[in-house]
Amino acid sequence: ETIATVDATAGAVAPFALDITKDFYGDMIASLPSVVLTVFNPAHNVPISTHQPEALAASVCAYATNIKDLSPLLVPGGAVDAINHRHCALNIQPAHYLPVHDHLMGSIAHVLGPKLGDALTPEVAGAWSEAVRFLAKVCIDKEEALYAEYEKRPGGWRGLKDFTVTEIADVATGIKSFKFEPVNPLTSGFAFEAGQYLTVKVDPNGDGLTAPRHYTATSPPGAKYLQCTTKKVAGGVVSTYMHETLKVGDTVKL
């Protein structure tokens, strides 16, 4: 019944998906800044940008459109797999999903209530709520499997870990490389595949509310250190901090 209801109403919801996700992120930022701002770059979110709301709106529409057969979205390397990897890079935890569900459902009611009127019945709202909870469970299980896989790799760990900046080198104008070594030295090197990226967490404003940034790892697999190379971006909070303030001996989280 849930599948049938979501499938039947997907077409009515789709035109308002971006309105829903813009409302959702605005509400989340206002209500839970310590959650949203530590995960999502504000330059990509409302009120500055609609990049993040557009991404979520597209995901919601894809999920609803494929609700009768989710296999195209759930295959390895598919859309949900990509989301799970991004979530792990951001250290998303199961506890994040409940407020997401609650605020998303609130935004659905806030946006669609005036537009759909009596068509937004408790049954319709309940079906979408159940569908959101189902997808959350899929993501939680997949992300736990990924965290466990990362942890088992040589040099692997779970969550954020303290590293010391051991070298900063100028590569070109406005470009620097940063070398990081674990506070607790390893007996073996870091296992990863060429092309993978590092998640770098710093605190330029001293309030703990800066979202992490992702940079391609430029150290060789198997080395006992990690390295990335970054370009200073005009107006970029993190890149400016790394280029102008971060120094050898400082601690960052990766």
mmCIF file of C-alpha atoms in Angstrom:
data_model
loop_
_atom_site.group_PDB
_atom_site.id
_atom_site.type_symbol
_atom_site.label_atom_id
_atom_site.label_comp_id
_atom_site.label_asym_id
_atom_site.label_seq_id
_atom_site.Cartn_x
_atom_site.Cartn_y
_atom_site.Cartn_z
ATOM 1 C CA GLU A 1 0.000 0.000 0.000
ATOM 2 C CA THR A 2 2.874 2.387 0.825
ATOM 3 C CA ILE A 3 4.521 1.698 -2.523
ATOM 4 C CA ALA A 4 1.263 2.192 -4.395
ATOM 5 C CA THR A 5 0.534 5.471 -2.607
ATOM 6 C CA VAL A 6 3.991 6.954 -3.175
ATOM 7 C CA ASP A 7 3.905 5.841 -6.809
ATOM 8 C CA ALA A 8 0.472 7.380 -7.317
ATOM 9 C CA THR A 9 1.451 10.725 -5.777
ATOM 10 C CA ALA A 10 5.029 11.039 -7.113
ATOM 11 C CA GLY A 11 3.863 13.042 -10.116
ATOM 12 C CA ALA A 12 2.011 15.527 -7.914
ATOM 13 C CA VAL A 13 4.961 15.949 -5.551
ATOM 14 C CA ALA A 14 7.707 16.278 -8.188
ATOM 15 C CA PRO A 15 6.924 19.863 -9.326
ATOM 16 C CA PHE A 16 7.311 21.037 -5.734
ATOM 17 C CA ALA A 17 10.328 18.905 -4.791
ATOM 18 C CA LEU A 18 12.788 21.813 -4.883
ATOM 19 C CA ASP A 19 10.434 23.988 -2.826
ATOM 20 C CA ILE A 20 10.267 21.180 -0.265
ATOM 21 C CA THR A 21 14.025 20.695 -0.042
ATOM 22 C CA LYS A 22 14.745 24.436 0.130
ATOM 23 C CA ASP A 23 12.257 24.692 2.993
ATOM 24 C CA PHE A 24 13.804 21.597 4.583
ATOM 25 C CA TYR A 25 17.371 22.906 4.571
ATOM 26 C CA GLY A 26 16.310 26.376 5.691
ATOM 27 C CA ASP A 27 14.417 24.862 8.605
ATOM 28 C CA MET A 28 17.267 22.497 9.495
ATOM 29 C CA ILE A 29 19.859 25.293 9.443
ATOM 30 C CA ALA A 30 17.658 27.461 11.678
ATOM 31 C CA SER A 31 16.730 24.648 14.077
ATOM 32 C CA LEU A 32 19.876 22.500 14.111
ATOM 33 C CA PRO A 33 22.846 24.589 12.938
ATOM 34 C CA SER A 34 25.264 22.360 14.845
ATOM 35 C CA VAL A 35 24.151 19.446 12.654
ATOM 36 C CA VAL A 36 23.776 21.040 9.229
ATOM 37 C CA LEU A 37 26.659 23.510 9.252
ATOM 38 C CA THR A 38 29.125 20.851 10.385
ATOM 39 C CA VAL A 39 28.164 18.668 7.427
ATOM 40 C CA PHE A 40 27.225 20.841 4.458
ATOM 41 C CA ASN A 41 29.276 23.690 3.026
ATOM 42 C CA PRO A 42 27.025 26.773 3.463
ATOM 43 C CA ALA A 43 28.260 28.117 0.124
ATOM 44 C CA HIS A 44 26.305 25.257 -1.498
ATOM 45 C CA ASN A 45 23.104 25.714 0.492
ATOM 46 C CA VAL A 46 20.284 28.158 1.082
ATOM 47 C CA PRO A 47 20.176 31.101 1.240
ATOM 48 C CA ILE A 48 23.406 31.408 -0.778
ATOM 49 C CA SER A 49 22.887 28.574 -3.245
ATOM 50 C CA THR A 50 20.338 25.920 -4.218
ATOM 51 C CA HIS A 51 23.010 23.330 -5.062
ATOM 52 C CA GLN A 52 22.323 21.076 -2.063
ATOM 53 C CA PRO A 53 18.508 21.424 -2.209
ATOM 54 C CA GLU A 54 18.607 20.599 -5.929
ATOM 55 C CA ALA A 55 20.653 17.458 -5.244
ATOM 56 C CA LEU A 56 18.223 16.287 -2.571
ATOM 57 C CA ALA A 57 15.186 17.138 -4.719
ATOM 58 C CA ALA A 58 16.605 15.049 -7.563
ATOM 59 C CA SER A 59 17.196 12.147 -5.170
ATOM 60 C CA VAL A 60 13.662 12.359 -3.789
ATOM 61 C CA CYS A 61 12.161 12.342 -7.285
ATOM 62 C CA ALA A 62 14.354 9.439 -8.410
ATOM 63 C CA TYR A 63 13.395 7.435 -5.323
ATOM 64 C CA ALA A 64 9.662 8.068 -5.746
ATOM 65 C CA THR A 65 9.758 7.392 -9.482
ATOM 66 C CA ASN A 66 11.494 4.047 -8.918
ATOM 67 C CA ILE A 67 9.570 3.076 -5.789
ATOM 68 C CA LYS A 68 8.102 -0.025 -7.473
ATOM 69 C CA ASP A 69 11.547 -1.316 -8.399
ATOM 70 C CA LEU A 70 14.487 0.229 -6.554
ATOM 71 C CA SER A 71 17.093 -2.093 -8.039
ATOM 72 C CA PRO A 72 18.434 0.517 -10.533
ATOM 73 C CA LEU A 73 19.167 2.818 -7.593
ATOM 74 C CA LEU A 74 20.535 0.165 -5.227
ATOM 75 C CA VAL A 75 23.014 -1.588 -7.509
ATOM 76 C CA PRO A 76 26.728 -1.295 -6.613
ATOM 77 C CA GLY A 77 27.966 1.953 -8.064
ATOM 78 C CA GLY A 78 24.406 3.260 -8.369
ATOM 79 C CA ALA A 79 22.859 6.457 -7.054
ATOM 80 C CA VAL A 80 22.316 5.275 -3.481
ATOM 81 C CA ASP A 81 25.806 3.777 -3.327
ATOM 82 C CA ALA A 82 27.267 7.151 -4.308
ATOM 83 C CA ILE A 83 25.211 8.874 -1.613
ATOM 84 C CA ASN A 84 26.398 6.362 0.991
ATOM 85 C CA HIS A 85 30.050 7.000 0.150
ATOM 86 C CA ARG A 86 29.517 10.759 0.401
ATOM 87 C CA HIS A 87 27.756 10.298 3.734
ATOM 88 C CA CYS A 88 30.686 8.292 5.074
ATOM 89 C CA ALA A 89 33.086 11.000 3.919
ATOM 90 C CA LEU A 90 31.013 13.406 6.033
ATOM 91 C CA ASN A 91 30.876 11.012 9.011
ATOM 92 C CA ILE A 92 27.071 10.782 8.877
ATOM 93 C CA GLN A 93 25.761 8.661 11.757
ATOM 94 C CA PRO A 94 22.444 6.825 12.351
ATOM 95 C CA ALA A 95 21.359 9.542 14.805
ATOM 96 C CA HIS A 96 21.310 12.064 11.946
ATOM 97 C CA TYR A 97 18.492 10.297 10.149
ATOM 98 C CA LEU A 98 15.666 10.860 12.650
ATOM 99 C CA PRO A 99 15.789 14.678 12.570
ATOM 100 C CA VAL A 100 16.169 14.528 8.787
ATOM 101 C CA HIS A 101 12.983 12.454 8.564
ATOM 102 C CA ASP A 102 11.085 14.715 10.934
ATOM 103 C CA HIS A 103 12.117 17.977 9.269
ATOM 104 C CA LEU A 104 11.576 16.595 5.772
ATOM 105 C CA MET A 105 8.078 15.498 6.644
ATOM 106 C CA GLY A 106 7.458 18.906 8.193
ATOM 107 C CA SER A 107 8.565 20.592 4.971
ATOM 108 C CA ILE A 108 6.353 18.297 2.901
ATOM 109 C CA ALA A 109 3.372 19.348 4.992
ATOM 110 C CA HIS A 110 4.390 23.020 4.954
ATOM 111 C CA VAL A 111 4.873 23.180 1.188
ATOM 112 C CA LEU A 112 2.302 20.723 -0.104
ATOM 113 C CA GLY A 113 -0.478 21.452 2.366
ATOM 114 C CA PRO A 114 -1.451 24.792 0.779
ATOM 115 C CA LYS A 115 -0.860 23.472 -2.758
ATOM 116 C CA LEU A 116 -2.584 20.088 -2.606
ATOM 117 C CA GLY A 117 -5.163 20.816 0.070
ATOM 118 C CA ASP A 118 -7.322 17.811 0.922
ATOM 119 C CA ALA A 119 -5.268 15.613 -1.435
ATOM 120 C CA LEU A 120 -2.495 15.557 1.191
ATOM 121 C CA THR A 121 -4.308 13.062 3.374
ATOM 122 C CA PRO A 122 -2.886 11.409 6.505
ATOM 123 C CA GLU A 123 -2.591 8.222 4.438
ATOM 124 C CA VAL A 124 -0.482 9.961 1.802
ATOM 125 C CA ALA A 125 1.719 11.626 4.424
ATOM 126 C CA GLY A 126 2.084 8.311 6.251
ATOM 127 C CA ALA A 127 3.148 6.509 3.092
ATOM 128 C CA TRP A 128 5.853 9.083 2.328
ATOM 129 C CA SER A 129 7.005 8.933 5.938
ATOM 130 C CA GLU A 130 7.349 5.158 5.765
ATOM 131 C CA ALA A 131 9.193 5.403 2.449
ATOM 132 C CA VAL A 132 11.667 7.904 3.907
ATOM 133 C CA ARG A 133 12.259 5.685 6.945
ATOM 134 C CA PHE A 134 12.842 2.668 4.702
ATOM 135 C CA LEU A 135 15.467 4.481 2.653
ATOM 136 C CA ALA A 136 17.104 5.745 5.849
ATOM 137 C CA LYS A 137 17.440 2.141 7.074
ATOM 138 C CA VAL A 138 18.997 1.117 3.748
ATOM 139 C CA CYS A 139 21.517 3.942 4.055
ATOM 140 C CA ILE A 140 22.307 3.259 7.722
ATOM 141 C CA ASP A 141 23.053 -0.420 7.014
ATOM 142 C CA LYS A 142 25.174 0.300 3.934
ATOM 143 C CA GLU A 143 27.108 3.072 5.639
ATOM 144 C CA GLU A 144 27.850 0.878 8.650
ATOM 145 C CA ALA A 145 29.263 -1.743 6.263
ATOM 146 C CA LEU A 146 31.454 0.920 4.641
ATOM 147 C CA TYR A 147 32.691 2.244 7.992
ATOM 148 C CA ALA A 148 33.608 -1.301 9.026
ATOM 149 C CA GLU A 149 35.424 -1.836 5.727
ATOM 150 C CA TYR A 150 37.406 1.395 6.099
ATOM 151 C CA GLU A 151 38.333 0.506 9.671
ATOM 152 C CA LYS A 152 39.766 -2.886 8.659
ATOM 153 C CA ARG A 153 42.120 -1.514 6.009
ATOM 154 C CA PRO A 154 45.808 -1.208 6.894
ATOM 155 C CA GLY A 155 46.045 2.186 8.550
ATOM 156 C CA GLY A 156 42.264 2.452 8.562
ATOM 157 C CA TRP A 157 40.063 4.071 11.179
ATOM 158 C CA ARG A 158 36.470 5.017 11.872
ATOM 159 C CA GLY A 159 35.191 8.566 12.223
ATOM 160 C CA LEU A 160 37.464 11.577 12.606
ATOM 161 C CA LYS A 161 41.050 11.047 13.711
ATOM 162 C CA ASP A 162 43.724 13.504 14.839
ATOM 163 C CA PHE A 163 46.668 14.094 12.513
ATOM 164 C CA THR A 164 49.635 16.444 12.840
ATOM 165 C CA VAL A 165 50.625 18.746 9.995
ATOM 166 C CA THR A 166 54.249 17.782 9.356
ATOM 167 C CA GLU A 167 54.975 19.629 6.115
ATOM 168 C CA ILE A 168 53.511 22.462 4.046
ATOM 169 C CA ALA A 169 55.046 23.119 0.643
ATOM 170 C CA ASP A 170 54.379 25.646 -2.095
ATOM 171 C CA VAL A 171 53.562 23.814 -5.316
ATOM 172 C CA ALA A 172 52.629 26.763 -7.530
ATOM 173 C CA THR A 173 51.080 30.203 -7.146
ATOM 174 C CA GLY A 174 48.113 29.807 -4.827
ATOM 175 C CA ILE A 175 48.628 26.050 -4.497
ATOM 176 C CA LYS A 176 50.117 24.230 -1.496
ATOM 177 C CA SER A 177 50.579 20.630 -0.453
ATOM 178 C CA PHE A 178 49.914 19.528 3.107
ATOM 179 C CA LYS A 179 51.427 16.434 4.696
ATOM 180 C CA PHE A 180 49.667 14.817 7.649
ATOM 181 C CA GLU A 181 50.937 12.142 10.014
ATOM 182 C CA PRO A 182 48.802 10.402 12.654
ATOM 183 C CA VAL A 183 49.270 11.643 16.215
ATOM 184 C CA ASN A 184 49.758 7.994 17.153
ATOM 185 C CA PRO A 185 52.286 6.663 14.587
ATOM 186 C CA LEU A 186 51.421 3.587 12.542
ATOM 187 C CA THR A 187 53.450 0.430 12.140
ATOM 188 C CA SER A 188 52.169 0.059 8.587
ATOM 189 C CA GLY A 189 51.180 2.480 5.849
ATOM 190 C CA PHE A 190 47.764 3.653 4.684
ATOM 191 C CA ALA A 191 46.004 1.402 2.196
ATOM 192 C CA PHE A 192 43.833 3.207 -0.348
ATOM 193 C CA GLU A 193 43.296 3.422 -4.076
ATOM 194 C CA ALA A 194 44.810 6.140 -6.208
ATOM 195 C CA GLY A 195 42.244 8.866 -6.823
ATOM 196 C CA GLN A 196 40.523 8.573 -3.453
ATOM 197 C CA TYR A 197 40.145 11.719 -1.399
ATOM 198 C CA LEU A 198 40.725 12.894 2.149
ATOM 199 C CA THR A 199 38.124 14.559 4.315
ATOM 200 C CA VAL A 200 39.798 17.457 6.128
ATOM 201 C CA LYS A 201 38.119 18.955 9.204
ATOM 202 C CA VAL A 202 39.454 22.245 10.567
ATOM 203 C CA ASP A 203 37.899 24.977 12.702
ATOM 204 C CA PRO A 204 38.737 28.398 11.205
ATOM 205 C CA ASN A 205 36.148 30.313 13.235
ATOM 206 C CA GLY A 206 36.658 28.481 16.514
ATOM 207 C CA ASP A 207 32.986 27.552 16.784
ATOM 208 C CA GLY A 208 33.099 23.979 15.510
ATOM 209 C CA LEU A 209 30.567 24.786 12.781
ATOM 210 C CA THR A 210 32.760 24.552 9.686
ATOM 211 C CA ALA A 211 31.875 21.704 7.340
ATOM 212 C CA PRO A 212 34.712 19.400 6.255
ATOM 213 C CA ARG A 213 36.278 19.684 2.821
ATOM 214 C CA HIS A 214 37.422 16.927 0.504
ATOM 215 C CA TYR A 215 40.741 16.862 -1.347
ATOM 216 C CA THR A 216 42.282 14.170 -3.525
ATOM 217 C CA ALA A 217 45.012 12.241 -1.704
ATOM 218 C CA THR A 218 48.365 12.961 -3.333
ATOM 219 C CA SER A 219 50.450 10.702 -1.112
ATOM 220 C CA PRO A 220 51.312 7.238 -2.478
ATOM 221 C CA PRO A 221 49.285 4.268 -1.215
ATOM 222 C CA GLY A 222 51.216 2.458 1.487
ATOM 223 C CA ALA A 223 52.966 5.548 2.860
ATOM 224 C CA LYS A 224 52.839 6.204 6.612
ATOM 225 C CA TYR A 225 51.542 9.700 6.001
ATOM 226 C CA LEU A 226 48.693 11.277 4.046
ATOM 227 C CA GLN A 227 48.951 14.289 1.797
ATOM 228 C CA CYS A 228 46.687 16.555 -0.204
ATOM 229 C CA THR A 229 47.227 19.543 -2.453
ATOM 230 C CA THR A 230 44.849 22.476 -2.297
ATOM 231 C CA LYS A 231 44.240 25.648 -4.244
ATOM 232 C CA LYS A 232 43.434 28.832 -2.380
ATOM 233 C CA VAL A 233 39.932 29.843 -3.452
ATOM 234 C CA ALA A 234 38.906 33.480 -3.266
ATOM 235 C CA GLY A 235 36.431 33.737 -0.411
ATOM 236 C CA GLY A 236 36.949 30.088 0.527
ATOM 237 C CA VAL A 237 36.832 29.774 4.306
ATOM 238 C CA VAL A 238 38.748 26.501 4.582
ATOM 239 C CA SER A 239 41.225 26.922 1.736
ATOM 240 C CA THR A 240 42.113 30.429 2.990
ATOM 241 C CA TYR A 241 42.591 29.104 6.510
ATOM 242 C CA MET A 242 44.790 26.272 5.303
ATOM 243 C CA HIS A 243 46.926 28.572 3.160
ATOM 244 C CA GLU A 244 47.214 31.511 5.565
ATOM 245 C CA THR A 245 46.844 30.148 9.096
ATOM 246 C CA LEU A 246 47.523 26.421 9.280
ATOM 247 C CA LYS A 247 51.134 25.682 10.189
ATOM 248 C CA VAL A 248 53.448 22.751 10.764
ATOM 249 C CA GLY A 249 52.747 21.222 14.168
ATOM 250 C CA ASP A 250 49.028 21.998 14.127
ATOM 251 C CA THR A 251 46.466 19.242 14.580
ATOM 252 C CA VAL A 252 43.657 18.599 12.103
ATOM 253 C CA LYS A 253 41.057 15.879 11.870
ATOM 254 C CA LEU A 254 40.895 13.527 8.899
#
